[in-house]
Short mmCIF file of C-alpha atoms in Angstrom, two decimals:
data_model
loop_
_atom_site.label_atom_id
_atom_site.label_comp_id
_atom_site.label_asym_id
_atom_site.label_seq_id
_atom_site.Cartn_x
_atom_site.Cartn_y
_atom_site.Cartn_z
CA MET A 1 -9.70 -9.47 5.75
CA GLY A 2 -9.99 -13.26 6.58
CA LEU A 3 -8.89 -16.69 5.88
CA ASP A 4 -11.47 -17.92 3.62
CA THR A 5 -14.45 -16.70 1.34
CA LYS A 6 -16.95 -15.79 4.06
CA PRO A 7 -18.38 -12.27 4.06
CA LEU A 8 -16.20 -9.50 5.36
CA SER A 9 -18.20 -9.20 8.51
CA ALA A 10 -17.56 -12.76 9.28
CA VAL A 11 -13.85 -12.70 8.93
CA LEU A 12 -12.54 -9.31 10.12
CA GLY A 13 -11.93 -10.85 13.55
CA ALA A 14 -9.15 -13.23 12.18
CA SER A 15 -6.15 -11.55 13.77
CA SER A 16 -3.52 -12.62 16.14
CA TYR A 17 0.07 -11.95 17.28
CA SER A 18 0.69 -15.68 17.45
CA LEU A 19 2.03 -17.47 14.41
CA ASP A 20 0.44 -20.62 15.58
CA ASP A 21 -3.03 -19.25 14.96
CA PHE A 22 -2.34 -19.04 11.25
CA PRO A 23 -2.04 -22.24 9.26
CA VAL A 24 0.55 -22.48 6.36
CA PRO A 25 -1.30 -21.12 3.28
CA THR A 26 -1.82 -23.46 0.32
CA GLY A 27 -3.03 -20.92 -2.23
CA ARG A 28 -6.58 -22.08 -1.94
CA GLU A 29 -7.48 -19.44 0.71
CA GLU A 30 -9.21 -16.35 -0.47
CA ILE A 31 -6.48 -13.97 0.71
CA TRP A 32 -3.78 -16.14 -0.97
CA ARG A 33 -5.27 -17.26 -4.22
CA PHE A 34 -3.59 -14.69 -6.38
CA THR A 35 -0.28 -14.62 -4.67
CA PRO A 36 2.58 -17.04 -6.20
CA LEU A 37 3.59 -18.62 -2.94
CA SER A 38 6.43 -20.57 -4.43
CA ARG A 39 8.18 -17.26 -5.15
CA LEU A 40 7.88 -15.91 -1.59
CA ARG A 41 11.12 -17.78 -0.75
CA GLY A 42 9.67 -19.16 2.40
CA LEU A 43 8.21 -16.15 4.04
CA HIS A 44 4.69 -17.97 4.14
CA ASP A 45 5.80 -21.24 5.51
CA GLY A 46 8.58 -20.56 8.16
CA THR A 47 11.32 -21.95 5.79
CA ALA A 48 13.01 -18.67 5.27
CA SER A 49 16.08 -18.21 7.62
CA VAL A 50 16.84 -14.82 9.23
CA THR A 51 20.19 -14.14 7.51
CA GLY A 52 19.71 -10.89 5.78
CA ASN A 53 19.50 -7.38 6.63
CA VAL A 54 17.43 -4.24 5.66
CA ALA A 55 19.09 -1.24 7.00
CA VAL A 56 16.73 1.49 8.32
CA GLU A 57 18.10 5.04 7.90
CA VAL A 58 15.94 7.86 9.20
CA SER A 59 16.36 11.59 8.10
CA PRO A 60 13.87 13.17 10.54
CA ALA A 61 12.24 16.51 10.52
CA PRO A 62 13.78 18.76 13.31
CA GLU A 63 10.61 18.45 15.22
CA VAL A 64 10.58 14.62 15.13
CA ARG A 65 11.80 12.16 17.72
CA VAL A 66 13.35 8.91 16.53
CA GLU A 67 14.04 5.76 18.77
CA THR A 68 15.18 2.20 18.17
CA VAL A 69 13.32 -0.02 20.77
CA GLY A 70 13.04 -3.60 21.59
CA ARG A 71 10.00 -5.89 21.20
CA ASP A 72 8.78 -5.20 24.64
CA ASP A 73 8.06 -1.49 24.13
CA PRO A 74 4.37 -0.88 24.66
CA ARG A 75 3.91 1.18 21.52
CA VAL A 76 4.86 -1.80 19.33
CA GLY A 77 1.80 -3.62 18.25
CA ARG A 78 -0.57 -1.14 19.85
CA ALA A 79 -2.53 -0.19 16.71
CA TYR A 80 -2.14 -3.32 14.66
CA VAL A 81 -2.62 -7.08 15.18
CA PRO A 82 -1.42 -9.28 12.37
CA THR A 83 -4.14 -10.67 10.07
CA ASP A 84 -2.16 -13.31 8.05
CA ARG A 85 0.62 -15.74 8.56
CA VAL A 86 3.43 -13.77 6.92
CA SER A 87 2.43 -10.51 8.98
CA ALA A 88 2.58 -12.77 12.13
CA GLN A 89 5.84 -14.26 11.10
CA ALA A 90 7.30 -10.73 10.63
CA PHE A 91 5.90 -9.64 14.08
CA SER A 92 7.42 -12.70 15.78
CA SER A 93 10.70 -12.50 14.00
CA PHE A 94 11.95 -8.72 14.19
CA GLU A 95 14.64 -7.82 16.74
CA LYS A 96 14.42 -4.03 16.84
CA ALA A 97 11.51 -1.68 15.92
CA THR A 98 12.02 2.08 14.84
CA VAL A 99 9.62 4.32 16.53
CA ILE A 100 9.03 7.82 15.10
CA THR A 101 7.14 10.30 17.09
CA VAL A 102 5.63 13.66 16.16
CA PRO A 103 4.98 15.66 19.40
CA GLN A 104 1.51 17.12 20.18
CA GLU A 105 0.84 20.31 18.18
CA ALA A 106 3.99 20.11 16.21
CA VAL A 107 3.94 20.96 12.54
CA THR A 108 6.90 19.53 10.86
CA SER A 109 8.96 21.97 8.76
CA ALA A 110 10.34 19.11 6.39
CA PRO A 111 9.37 15.62 5.44
CA THR A 112 10.96 12.72 7.52
CA VAL A 113 12.52 10.34 5.16
CA VAL A 114 12.94 6.62 6.10
CA THR A 115 15.14 4.66 3.78
CA LEU A 116 14.97 0.89 4.04
CA ARG A 117 17.90 -0.64 1.96
CA GLY A 118 18.24 -4.32 1.43
CA ASP A 119 21.86 -5.87 1.26
CA ARG A 120 20.93 -8.78 -1.15
CA GLN A 121 21.71 -11.19 1.59
CA GLY A 122 19.04 -13.62 2.82
CA THR A 123 15.81 -12.81 4.63
CA ALA A 124 14.98 -10.00 6.98
CA TYR A 125 12.05 -8.92 9.08
CA GLY A 126 11.11 -5.41 10.32
CA HIS A 127 8.68 -3.22 12.26
CA LEU A 128 8.03 0.54 12.00
CA VAL A 129 5.83 2.71 14.27
CA ILE A 130 4.86 6.28 13.21
CA SER A 131 2.94 8.13 15.86
CA VAL A 132 1.58 11.55 15.24
CA GLU A 133 0.11 13.06 18.49
CA PRO A 134 -3.01 15.21 18.74
CA MET A 135 -3.19 18.33 16.61
CA ALA A 136 0.21 17.56 15.03
CA GLU A 137 1.03 17.41 11.31
CA ALA A 138 3.79 15.52 9.59
CA VAL A 139 4.87 14.28 6.16
CA VAL A 140 6.69 10.97 6.02
CA VAL A 141 8.44 9.10 3.14
CA LEU A 142 9.16 5.50 3.19
CA ASP A 143 11.76 4.71 0.44
CA HIS A 144 12.53 1.02 -0.23
CA GLN A 145 15.71 0.34 -2.16
CA GLY A 146 18.05 -2.53 -2.85
CA SER A 147 17.40 -6.15 -2.84
CA ALA A 148 15.90 -8.42 -0.14
CA VAL A 149 13.54 -10.95 0.85
CA TYR A 150 11.61 -8.92 3.44
CA ALA A 151 8.58 -8.93 5.57
CA ASP A 152 7.43 -6.19 7.74
CA ASN A 153 4.72 -4.39 9.52
CA VAL A 154 4.08 -0.68 9.73
CA GLU A 155 1.82 1.08 12.24
CA PHE A 156 0.59 4.60 11.61
CA VAL A 157 -1.06 6.05 14.79
CA VAL A 158 -2.83 9.38 14.04
CA GLY A 159 -4.10 11.19 17.11
CA ASP A 160 -7.16 13.40 17.42
CA GLY A 161 -7.21 16.35 15.01
CA ALA A 162 -3.73 15.30 13.69
CA THR A 163 -2.64 14.97 9.96
CA LEU A 164 -0.25 12.41 8.51
CA LYS A 165 0.90 12.28 4.95
CA VAL A 166 2.73 9.28 3.83
CA VAL A 167 4.49 8.36 0.54
CA SER A 168 5.66 4.70 0.36
CA LEU A 169 7.98 4.00 -2.58
CA GLN A 170 8.78 0.42 -3.45
CA ASP A 171 11.77 1.04 -5.74
CA TRP A 172 13.31 -2.49 -5.18
CA ALA A 173 15.81 -4.13 -7.35
CA ASP A 174 14.40 -6.69 -9.85
CA ASP A 175 14.96 -9.77 -7.58
CA ALA A 176 13.37 -8.44 -4.45
CA VAL A 177 10.67 -10.09 -2.61
CA HIS A 178 8.65 -7.80 -0.11
CA VAL A 179 5.41 -8.55 1.85
CA SER A 180 4.24 -5.80 4.02
CA HIS A 181 1.24 -4.52 6.14
CA HIS A 182 0.73 -0.87 6.60
CA HIS A 183 -2.12 -0.22 9.22
CA ALA A 184 -3.23 3.29 10.03
CA SER A 185 -5.41 3.95 13.33
CA LEU A 186 -7.28 7.41 13.00
CA GLY A 187 -8.45 9.28 16.05
CA ARG A 188 -11.31 11.85 16.10
CA ASP A 189 -11.15 14.27 13.30
CA ALA A 190 -7.84 12.73 12.25
CA THR A 191 -6.63 12.99 8.54
CA PHE A 192 -4.52 10.25 6.83
CA LYS A 193 -3.23 10.58 3.29
CA SER A 194 -1.25 7.70 1.86
CA PHE A 195 0.34 7.41 -1.56
CA VAL A 196 1.92 4.08 -2.59
CA VAL A 197 4.24 3.79 -5.61
CA THR A 198 5.16 0.36 -6.52
CA LEU A 199 7.73 -0.01 -9.44
CA GLY A 200 10.38 -2.60 -8.55
CA GLY A 201 10.74 -6.09 -7.09
CA ASP A 202 10.06 -9.53 -8.35
CA VAL A 203 7.14 -10.15 -6.01
CA VAL A 204 5.68 -7.27 -3.82
CA ARG A 205 2.51 -7.57 -1.89
CA LEU A 206 1.26 -4.66 0.20
CA ALA A 207 -1.76 -4.69 2.53
CA PRO A 208 -2.69 -1.16 3.53
CA SER A 209 -5.62 -0.97 6.12
CA VAL A 210 -7.37 1.70 8.10
CA SER A 211 -9.41 1.73 11.27
CA TYR A 212 -11.03 4.62 13.16
CA THR A 213 -11.19 5.19 16.87
CA GLY A 214 -13.22 8.58 16.73
CA ARG A 215 -15.80 10.39 14.75
CA GLY A 216 -14.64 12.55 11.71
CA GLY A 217 -11.76 10.52 10.58
CA ASP A 218 -10.65 10.94 7.02
CA ALA A 219 -8.42 8.52 5.06
CA ASP A 220 -7.29 9.09 1.46
CA LEU A 221 -5.53 6.06 -0.06
CA SER A 222 -3.90 6.50 -3.48
CA GLY A 223 -1.54 4.12 -5.43
CA LEU A 224 0.25 3.93 -8.43
CA TYR A 225 2.10 0.83 -10.00
CA PHE A 226 3.86 -0.23 -13.27
CA VAL A 227 4.25 -3.85 -13.69
CA ASP A 228 6.90 -5.36 -16.19
CA ALA A 229 7.27 -8.70 -17.61
CA GLY A 230 7.36 -11.60 -15.02
CA GLN A 231 6.52 -9.23 -12.03
CA HIS A 232 3.73 -9.86 -9.48
CA ILE A 233 2.45 -6.75 -7.94
CA GLU A 234 -0.27 -7.17 -5.41
CA HIS A 235 -2.22 -4.54 -3.28
CA ARG A 236 -4.84 -5.67 -0.74
CA LEU A 237 -6.67 -2.85 0.92
CA LEU A 238 -9.00 -2.92 3.86
CA VAL A 239 -10.94 0.05 5.28
CA ASP A 240 -12.90 -0.84 8.40
CA HIS A 241 -15.56 1.82 9.15
CA SER A 242 -16.73 1.03 12.65
CA VAL A 243 -17.33 4.62 13.88
CA PRO A 244 -20.02 7.20 12.68
CA ASP A 245 -19.25 10.20 10.50
CA CYS A 246 -15.88 8.98 8.88
CA ARG A 247 -14.78 9.10 5.34
CA SER A 248 -12.52 7.22 2.99
CA ASN A 249 -11.45 7.39 -0.56
CA VAL A 250 -9.31 4.94 -2.42
CA ASP A 251 -7.93 5.41 -5.80
CA TYR A 252 -5.31 2.97 -7.27
CA ARG A 253 -4.21 2.96 -10.83
CA GLY A 254 -1.71 0.70 -12.67
CA ALA A 255 -0.11 0.03 -16.06
CA LEU A 256 1.16 -3.55 -17.18
CA GLN A 257 3.51 -4.43 -20.00
CA GLY A 258 5.39 -7.60 -20.89
CA ASP A 259 4.69 -11.40 -20.77
CA GLU A 260 3.27 -12.62 -17.41
CA ALA A 261 3.15 -9.14 -15.96
CA HIS A 262 0.54 -9.61 -13.14
CA ALA A 263 -1.25 -6.96 -11.15
CA VAL A 264 -3.64 -7.73 -8.34
CA TRP A 265 -5.74 -5.23 -6.59
CA ILE A 266 -8.24 -6.23 -3.89
CA GLY A 267 -10.27 -3.34 -2.15
CA ASP A 268 -12.32 -4.47 0.95
CA VAL A 269 -14.45 -1.81 2.56
CA MET A 270 -16.51 -2.73 5.59
CA ILE A 271 -19.21 -0.37 6.84
CA ARG A 272 -20.36 -1.73 10.19
CA VAL A 273 -23.87 -1.35 11.76
CA GLU A 274 -22.79 1.42 14.13
CA ALA A 275 -20.88 3.35 11.44
CA THR A 276 -23.67 5.65 10.34
CA GLY A 277 -22.98 8.64 8.21
CA THR A 278 -20.01 6.93 6.48
CA ASP A 279 -18.99 8.34 3.20
CA THR A 280 -16.70 6.03 1.09
CA TYR A 281 -15.61 5.26 -2.46
CA GLU A 282 -12.98 3.10 -3.93
CA LEU A 283 -11.67 2.92 -7.43
CA ASN A 284 -9.13 0.85 -9.41
CA ARG A 285 -8.09 1.27 -13.00
CA ASN A 286 -5.60 -0.76 -15.10
CA LEU A 287 -3.98 -0.09 -18.37
CA ILE A 288 -2.88 -3.30 -20.15
CA LEU A 289 -0.24 -2.00 -22.56
CA THR A 290 0.79 -5.40 -24.16
CA ASP A 291 -0.27 -9.02 -24.77
CA GLY A 292 0.45 -11.42 -21.99
CA ALA A 293 -0.11 -9.07 -19.14
CA ARG A 294 -2.99 -9.78 -16.62
CA ALA A 295 -4.77 -7.56 -14.06
CA ASP A 296 -7.08 -8.98 -11.38
CA SER A 297 -9.21 -6.27 -9.74
CA VAL A 298 -11.80 -7.06 -7.00
CA PRO A 299 -13.66 -4.34 -5.22
CA ASN A 300 -15.62 -5.48 -2.30
CA LEU A 301 -18.11 -3.39 -0.23
CA GLU A 302 -20.16 -4.57 2.61
CA ILE A 303 -22.76 -2.34 4.24
CA LEU A 304 -24.55 -3.28 7.32
CA THR A 305 -26.42 -0.08 7.91
CA GLY A 306 -28.88 1.95 5.87
CA GLU A 307 -27.65 5.29 7.15
CA VAL A 308 -24.69 6.21 5.03
CA ALA A 309 -23.72 9.53 3.44
CA GLY A 310 -22.35 7.80 0.33
CA ALA A 311 -20.85 4.34 -0.59
CA GLY A 312 -19.61 3.11 -3.89
CA HIS A 313 -16.95 1.32 -5.79
CA ALA A 314 -15.59 0.76 -9.29
CA SER A 315 -13.04 -1.24 -11.30
CA ALA A 316 -11.96 -1.03 -14.95
CA SER A 317 -9.23 -2.81 -16.76
CA GLY A 318 -8.55 -2.49 -20.55
CA ARG A 319 -6.19 -1.35 -23.27
CA LEU A 320 -5.44 2.16 -24.50
CA ASP A 321 -8.32 3.98 -26.01
CA ASP A 322 -7.67 4.06 -29.86
CA GLU A 323 -9.73 7.12 -30.07
CA HIS A 324 -7.39 9.08 -27.71
CA THR A 325 -4.27 8.16 -29.74
CA PHE A 326 -5.96 8.78 -32.89
CA TYR A 327 -7.00 12.25 -31.85
CA LEU A 328 -3.30 13.10 -31.10
CA GLN A 329 -2.02 11.55 -34.25
CA ALA A 330 -4.51 13.57 -36.24
CA ARG A 331 -2.82 16.61 -34.95
CA GLY A 332 0.67 15.51 -36.03
CA ILE A 333 1.76 13.73 -33.04
CA PRO A 334 3.71 10.46 -33.74
CA TYR A 335 2.01 7.23 -32.35
CA ASP A 336 4.89 6.50 -29.76
CA GLU A 337 4.56 9.99 -28.29
CA ALA A 338 0.80 9.95 -28.50
CA ARG A 339 0.86 6.68 -26.49
CA ARG A 340 3.14 8.23 -23.90
CA LEU A 341 0.94 11.26 -23.60
CA VAL A 342 -2.17 9.23 -22.96
CA ILE A 343 -0.49 7.11 -20.25
CA ARG A 344 0.96 10.19 -18.57
CA GLY A 345 -2.44 11.56 -18.48
CA PHE A 346 -3.79 8.24 -16.90
CA PHE A 347 -1.41 8.78 -14.09
CA ALA A 348 -1.05 12.51 -13.88
CA GLN A 349 -4.01 13.28 -11.52
CA LEU A 350 -2.57 10.83 -9.05
CA ILE A 351 1.14 11.86 -9.31
CA ASN A 352 0.16 15.41 -8.73
CA LYS A 353 -1.17 14.56 -5.34
CA ILE A 354 2.43 13.77 -4.19
CA GLU A 355 3.42 16.73 -2.10
CA VAL A 356 7.00 15.99 -1.82
CA GLU A 357 8.59 17.57 -4.99
CA GLU A 358 11.72 15.35 -5.05
CA ILE A 359 9.59 12.15 -4.81
CA ARG A 360 7.10 13.54 -7.46
CA ASP A 361 9.85 14.16 -9.76
CA ARG A 362 11.36 10.70 -9.10
CA VAL A 363 8.13 9.09 -9.89
CA LEU A 364 7.58 10.87 -13.06
CA ALA A 365 11.07 9.97 -14.24
CA ALA A 366 10.49 6.31 -13.36
CA VAL A 367 7.16 6.38 -15.34
CA GLU A 368 9.02 7.81 -18.27
CA ALA A 369 11.76 5.14 -18.06
CA GLU A 370 9.08 2.38 -17.98
CA LEU A 371 7.42 3.91 -21.11
CA ALA A 372 10.81 4.08 -22.95
CA ARG A 373 11.32 0.27 -22.61
#
């Protein structure tokens, strides 16, 4: 992911820990052209003062180790180097990082829940490292609540043969602003499954990315979002295939309703020359439920080798299919209920992938509440 409109292969190297290496964005840059910079409250240009707080509360599984560390801890920044100015600002501004470690060969007996709660006061920055050591297995939930102007970086380090399943829930208050980067580094034969749910907030921009350090890595990235009037919800994904025989699958789906509801989905997949045997597919679908809503969907796939197992992408944005609602109405179901059933079906396949029952029920309830508006 880069700073202009060059091909992916030309800009993936644009990364640095130093804020000085990233000019203040103007909105004309490719990675910022959809983002309403004026609504970021200074996160992008350094005018936001660090006056707020986002409390980090961890309810760990018994097998998990949790630490609060300083900026000089060698595990911080090991897997991810910032790729834009807000990410670099967050990296240079946080005071303490939370490090969660799943020991080698441990299989956690319960999800580890990380609750990040804003206090409605000013701007805050954060950093989170989740390390799953070789052959271990874990489920982690990131639950964002309250209100804040918040920028952070999250590193997922998945060791050889390890499995990490993550659910990230953005359930912010209506006035929150959140800009975040989630980066997963996968070892040999590692499995990473991510499910992102974005519901609340005024402006939320998430940038999940994946890289591979060994053969056989498998990444599955799913996402669900529901955008209401005036909201800007943006997801910018990057999967960088630089190792042979790895896999990735991306499936993000959203619904939009209300005037000036705006969803942005950018899916970048890079298959480098050395990444032979790659198998990848990315998909984004948007349901536009009312007039005045807008969805921008841009899948990008760059392949630099002819020896791939499979590679493809697809994107579709449109209104409800009248035939579907008519079919249900013809069987005696009222229009409003038929509409809800069709939208539930649109999301059902994804929601069923959430393995934490409590979170799955919460997401179902949130979707129902959105449909009832």
